[in-house]
XYZ file of C-alpha atoms in Angstrom:
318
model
C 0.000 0.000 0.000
C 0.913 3.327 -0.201
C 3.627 4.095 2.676
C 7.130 3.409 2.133
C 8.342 7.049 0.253
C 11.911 7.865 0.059
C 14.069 4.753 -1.066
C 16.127 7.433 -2.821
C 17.229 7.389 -6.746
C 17.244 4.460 -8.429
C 20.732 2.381 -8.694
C 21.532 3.953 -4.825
C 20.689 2.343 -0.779
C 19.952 4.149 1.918
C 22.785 4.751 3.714
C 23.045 2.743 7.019
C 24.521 4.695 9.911
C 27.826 3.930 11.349
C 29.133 2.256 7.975
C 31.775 4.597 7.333
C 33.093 7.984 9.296
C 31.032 11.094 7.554
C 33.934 13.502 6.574
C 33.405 16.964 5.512
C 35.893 20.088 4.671
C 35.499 20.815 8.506
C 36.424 17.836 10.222
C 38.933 16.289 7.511
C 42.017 17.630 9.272
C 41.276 16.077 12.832
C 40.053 12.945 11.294
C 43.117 12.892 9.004
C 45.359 14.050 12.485
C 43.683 10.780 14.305
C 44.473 8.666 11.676
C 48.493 10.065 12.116
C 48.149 10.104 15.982
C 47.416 6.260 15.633
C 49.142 5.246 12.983
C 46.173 3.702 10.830
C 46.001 3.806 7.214
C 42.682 5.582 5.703
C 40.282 5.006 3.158
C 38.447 8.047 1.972
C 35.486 7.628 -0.044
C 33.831 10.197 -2.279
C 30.353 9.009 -3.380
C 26.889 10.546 -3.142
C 24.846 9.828 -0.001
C 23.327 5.850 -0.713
C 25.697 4.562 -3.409
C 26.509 0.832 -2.855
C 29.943 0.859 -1.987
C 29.394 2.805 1.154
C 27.625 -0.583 2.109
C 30.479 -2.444 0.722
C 33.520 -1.163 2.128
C 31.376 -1.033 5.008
C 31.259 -4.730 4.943
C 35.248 -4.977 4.500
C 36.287 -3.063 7.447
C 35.981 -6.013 9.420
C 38.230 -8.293 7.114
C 41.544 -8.703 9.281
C 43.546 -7.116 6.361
C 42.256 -3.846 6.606
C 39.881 -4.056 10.034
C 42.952 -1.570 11.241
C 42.342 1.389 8.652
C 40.198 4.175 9.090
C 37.063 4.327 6.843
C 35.295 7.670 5.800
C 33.339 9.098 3.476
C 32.496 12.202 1.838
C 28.720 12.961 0.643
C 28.627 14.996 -2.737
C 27.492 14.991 -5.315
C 29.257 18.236 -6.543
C 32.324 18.596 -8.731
C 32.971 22.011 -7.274
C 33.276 20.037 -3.583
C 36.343 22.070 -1.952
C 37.559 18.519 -1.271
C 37.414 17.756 -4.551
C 39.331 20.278 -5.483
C 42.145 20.044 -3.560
C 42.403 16.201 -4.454
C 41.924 17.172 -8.033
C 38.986 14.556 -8.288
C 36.930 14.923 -11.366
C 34.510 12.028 -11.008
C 32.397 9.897 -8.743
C 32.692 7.590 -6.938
C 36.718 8.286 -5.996
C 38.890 6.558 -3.112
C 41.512 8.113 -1.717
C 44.158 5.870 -0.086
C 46.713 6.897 2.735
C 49.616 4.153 4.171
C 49.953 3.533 7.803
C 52.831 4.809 7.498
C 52.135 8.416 5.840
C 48.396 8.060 6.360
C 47.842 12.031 5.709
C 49.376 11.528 2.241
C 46.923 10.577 0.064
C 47.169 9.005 -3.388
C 43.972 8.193 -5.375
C 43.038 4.821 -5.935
C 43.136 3.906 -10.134
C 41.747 0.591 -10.125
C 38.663 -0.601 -10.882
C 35.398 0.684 -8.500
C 34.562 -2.753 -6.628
C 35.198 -3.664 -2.916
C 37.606 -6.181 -3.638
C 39.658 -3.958 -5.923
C 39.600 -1.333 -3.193
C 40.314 -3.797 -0.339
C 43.497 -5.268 -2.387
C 45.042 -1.798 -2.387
C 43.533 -0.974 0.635
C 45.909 -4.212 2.044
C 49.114 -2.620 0.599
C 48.642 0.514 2.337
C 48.071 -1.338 5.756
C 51.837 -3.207 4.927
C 53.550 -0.160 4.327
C 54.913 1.302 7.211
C 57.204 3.662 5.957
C 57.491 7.019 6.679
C 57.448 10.140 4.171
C 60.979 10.435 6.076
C 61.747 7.004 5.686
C 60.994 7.159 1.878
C 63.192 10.048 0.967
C 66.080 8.576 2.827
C 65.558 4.954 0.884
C 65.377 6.769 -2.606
C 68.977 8.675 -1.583
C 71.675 7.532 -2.934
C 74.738 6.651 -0.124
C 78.155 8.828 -0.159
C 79.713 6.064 -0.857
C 78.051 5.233 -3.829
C 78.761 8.943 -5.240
C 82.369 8.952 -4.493
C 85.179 7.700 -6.941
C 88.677 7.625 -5.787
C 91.231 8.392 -8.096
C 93.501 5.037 -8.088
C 95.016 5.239 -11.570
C 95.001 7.309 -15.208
C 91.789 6.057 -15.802
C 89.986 7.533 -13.526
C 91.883 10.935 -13.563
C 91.178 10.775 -17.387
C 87.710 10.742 -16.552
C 87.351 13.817 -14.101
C 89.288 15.809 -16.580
C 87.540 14.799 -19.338
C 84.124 14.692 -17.838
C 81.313 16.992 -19.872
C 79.910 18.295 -15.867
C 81.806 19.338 -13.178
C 84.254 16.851 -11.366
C 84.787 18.004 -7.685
C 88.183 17.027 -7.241
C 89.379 16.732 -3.643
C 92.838 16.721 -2.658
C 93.695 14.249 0.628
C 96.871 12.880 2.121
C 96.826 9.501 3.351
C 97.555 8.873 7.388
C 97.782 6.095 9.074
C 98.125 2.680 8.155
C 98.642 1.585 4.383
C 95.443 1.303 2.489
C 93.416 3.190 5.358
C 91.175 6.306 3.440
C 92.275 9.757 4.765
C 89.818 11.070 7.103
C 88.271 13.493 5.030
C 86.861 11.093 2.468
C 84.028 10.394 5.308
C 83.061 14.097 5.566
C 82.968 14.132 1.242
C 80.508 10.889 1.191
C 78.578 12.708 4.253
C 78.908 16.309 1.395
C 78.292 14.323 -1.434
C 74.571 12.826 -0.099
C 73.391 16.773 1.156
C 74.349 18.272 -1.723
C 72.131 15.298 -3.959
C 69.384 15.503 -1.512
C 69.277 19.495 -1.734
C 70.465 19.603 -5.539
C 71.589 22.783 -4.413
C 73.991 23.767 -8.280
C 72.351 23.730 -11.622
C 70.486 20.906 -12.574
C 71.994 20.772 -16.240
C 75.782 20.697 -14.995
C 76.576 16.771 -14.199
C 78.585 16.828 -11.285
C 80.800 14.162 -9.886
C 82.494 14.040 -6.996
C 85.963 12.357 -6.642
C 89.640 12.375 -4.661
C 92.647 11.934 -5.258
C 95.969 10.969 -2.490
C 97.990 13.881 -2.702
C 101.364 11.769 -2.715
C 99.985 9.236 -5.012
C 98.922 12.165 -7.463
C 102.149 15.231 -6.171
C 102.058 16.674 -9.819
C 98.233 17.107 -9.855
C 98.169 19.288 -7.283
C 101.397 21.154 -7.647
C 100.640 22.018 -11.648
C 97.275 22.875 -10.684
C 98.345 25.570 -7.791
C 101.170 26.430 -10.365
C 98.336 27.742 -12.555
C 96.779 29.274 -10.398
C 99.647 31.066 -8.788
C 101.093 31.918 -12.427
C 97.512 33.543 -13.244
C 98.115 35.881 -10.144
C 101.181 37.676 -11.400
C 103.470 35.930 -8.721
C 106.231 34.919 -11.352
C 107.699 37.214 -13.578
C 108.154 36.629 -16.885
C 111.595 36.675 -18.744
C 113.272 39.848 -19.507
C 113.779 39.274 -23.228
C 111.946 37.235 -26.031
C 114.806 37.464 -28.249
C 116.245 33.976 -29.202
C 119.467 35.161 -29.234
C 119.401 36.808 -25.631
C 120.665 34.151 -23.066
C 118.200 35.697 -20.052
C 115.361 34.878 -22.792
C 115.308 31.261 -21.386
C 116.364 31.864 -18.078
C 113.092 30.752 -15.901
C 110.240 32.824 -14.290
C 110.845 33.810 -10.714
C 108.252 33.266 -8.581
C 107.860 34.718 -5.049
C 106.340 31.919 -3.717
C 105.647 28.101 -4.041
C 102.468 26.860 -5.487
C 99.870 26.389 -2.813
C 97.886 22.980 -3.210
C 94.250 23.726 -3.255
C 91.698 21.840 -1.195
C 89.643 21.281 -3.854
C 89.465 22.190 -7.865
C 86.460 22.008 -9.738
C 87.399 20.337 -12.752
C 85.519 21.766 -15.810
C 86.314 19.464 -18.849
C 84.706 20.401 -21.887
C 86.535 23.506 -20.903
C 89.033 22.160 -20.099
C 89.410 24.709 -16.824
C 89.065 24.632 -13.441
C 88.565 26.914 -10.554
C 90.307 26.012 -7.028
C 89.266 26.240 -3.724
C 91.725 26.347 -0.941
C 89.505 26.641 2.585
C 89.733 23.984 4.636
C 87.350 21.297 4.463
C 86.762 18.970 7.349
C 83.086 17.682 9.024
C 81.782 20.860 10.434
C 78.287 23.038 9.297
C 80.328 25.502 8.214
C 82.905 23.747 6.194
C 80.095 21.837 4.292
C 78.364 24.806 3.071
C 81.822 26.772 2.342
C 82.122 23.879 -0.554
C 78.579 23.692 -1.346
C 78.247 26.976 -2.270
C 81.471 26.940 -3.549
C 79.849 24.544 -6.059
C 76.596 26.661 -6.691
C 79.403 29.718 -7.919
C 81.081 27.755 -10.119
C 78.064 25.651 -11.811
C 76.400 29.061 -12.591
C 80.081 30.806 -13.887
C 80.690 33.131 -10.981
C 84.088 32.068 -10.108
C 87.274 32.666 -11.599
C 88.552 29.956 -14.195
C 91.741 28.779 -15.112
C 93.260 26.653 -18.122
C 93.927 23.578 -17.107
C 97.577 22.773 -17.973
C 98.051 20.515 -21.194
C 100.952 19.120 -19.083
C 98.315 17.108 -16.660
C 97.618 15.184 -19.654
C 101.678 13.706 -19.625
C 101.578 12.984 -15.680
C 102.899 9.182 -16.168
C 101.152 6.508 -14.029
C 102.173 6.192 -10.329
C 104.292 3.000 -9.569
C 102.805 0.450 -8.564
């Protein structure tokens, strides 16, 4: 007979209370907050009020894959929903999915619109317990898979040859044979900040490498010989004429060639720029070289040529 009214549109249920947590623009950021607070992942349906997965993920919340997640829904029926719009959701039904361990980041769901679909992915998020912390630090590279150490011709070809920047480091062994100076710690420590940051020009390559000072003495002596020769601080012969004697007499220089710390090795260039502060494991010595690098990848530090003589520096004995 005649009662019953209000079964709502066809293809929808009534909505049974209690099936899922209502969420609206005003309470998403406690319920999202409680969901961090206990470490649950969330579910986060958009549907209008009666559509039959409200009733089916309703039914899944007490499947012991996902009975630990937090279930809500938001009612609309409106693509201009604020919530919509900061999810960028364009159509209905939508899930949103957040991990137990990031629960507040939320990734929509892609897969087809049934329960089991949704419960699948749903199970995934429950597993993963990593952080948004824990995340970045997995996808970083370790130091010690960004440092090279120069151990033969080969190698020093390749920073001087290398289309980038090659961050050469100069070290001196101590210790016992074979032992890595202590600074090559600090550069693998350098080497992961400055990836994680990406704080030089994203075009420039750069590599990071070091060399043993007594392995390599020429490297660094022609190097600061450059660089001291660029400076004025030898003086040049007092004749060109062939047939002068003092014409081949050598330049006098007023002092010794410094060994830099560090010389950015430009090699389609074929320049480099040196850096002589001291670099060790402290805040301050870290960012001296980092933005060290960020002068020289975007050309504001002084270059010199590198000399054509580093190319004849014979291998070191064995």
């Amino acid at each position: 007979f005649g009662g019953g009214g209000g079964g709502g549109p066809q293809g929808q249920r009534p909505q049974a209370k209690g099936l899922l947590d209502p969420v609206n623009l005003a309470s998403m950021k406690g319920w999202l907050q409680d969901a961090v607070n206990q470490k649950k992942p969330v579910l986060l349906l958009f549907a209008p009020a009666g559509h039959s997965l409200i009733e089916q993920l309703g039914k899944i919340k007490k499947n012991d894959d996902v009975k630990m997640a937090k279930f809500g829904h938001v009612t609309t029926t409106d693509a201009n929903h604020p919530l919509m719009k900061k999810y960028k959701i364009k159509n209905l039904p939508a899930v949103l999915i957040g991990s137990k361990g990031d629960p507040a980041a939320l990734h929509k769901f892609e897969g087809k619109m049934d329960a089991d679909a949704i419960e699948r992915a749903l199970s995934i998020a429950v597993r993963n317990k990593l952080t948004k912390e824990a995340k970045q630090k997995n996808e970083q590279p370790l130091g010690r898979d960004l440092v090279t150490n120069v151990a033969g011709m080969a190698a020093l070809h390749q920073c001087f040859s290398h289309h980038g920047i090659c961050m050469l480091f100069f070290f001196t062994r101590a210790g016992r044979p074979g032992q890595q100076p202590q600074g090559v710690k600090y550069l693998e420590k350098l080497t992961e900040q400055s990836h994680k940051h990406k704080q030089i020009n994203k075009k420039l390559k750069v590599i990071y490498m070091w060399l043993d000072v007594q392995q390599f003495p020429q490297v660094a002596l022609q190097l600061g010989s450059a660089v001291r020769d660029r400076e004025g601080s030898c003086s040049t012969p007092p004749s060109t004429d062939p047939n002068d004697p003092k014409a081949y007499q050598d330049p006098v220089c007023r002092r010794p060639p410094k060994v830099p710390t560090i010389a950015a090795i430009l090699g389609k260039k074929s320049k480099f720029v040196a850096y002589f502060n001291a670099f060790d494991k402290s805040p301050e010595s870290t960012k001296g070289v980092l933005d060290f690098l960020s002068r020289v990848s975007m050309g504001d530090e002084t270059m010199h040529k590198v000399p054509a003589s580093i190319e004849l520096i014979t291998p070191p004995a064995a």
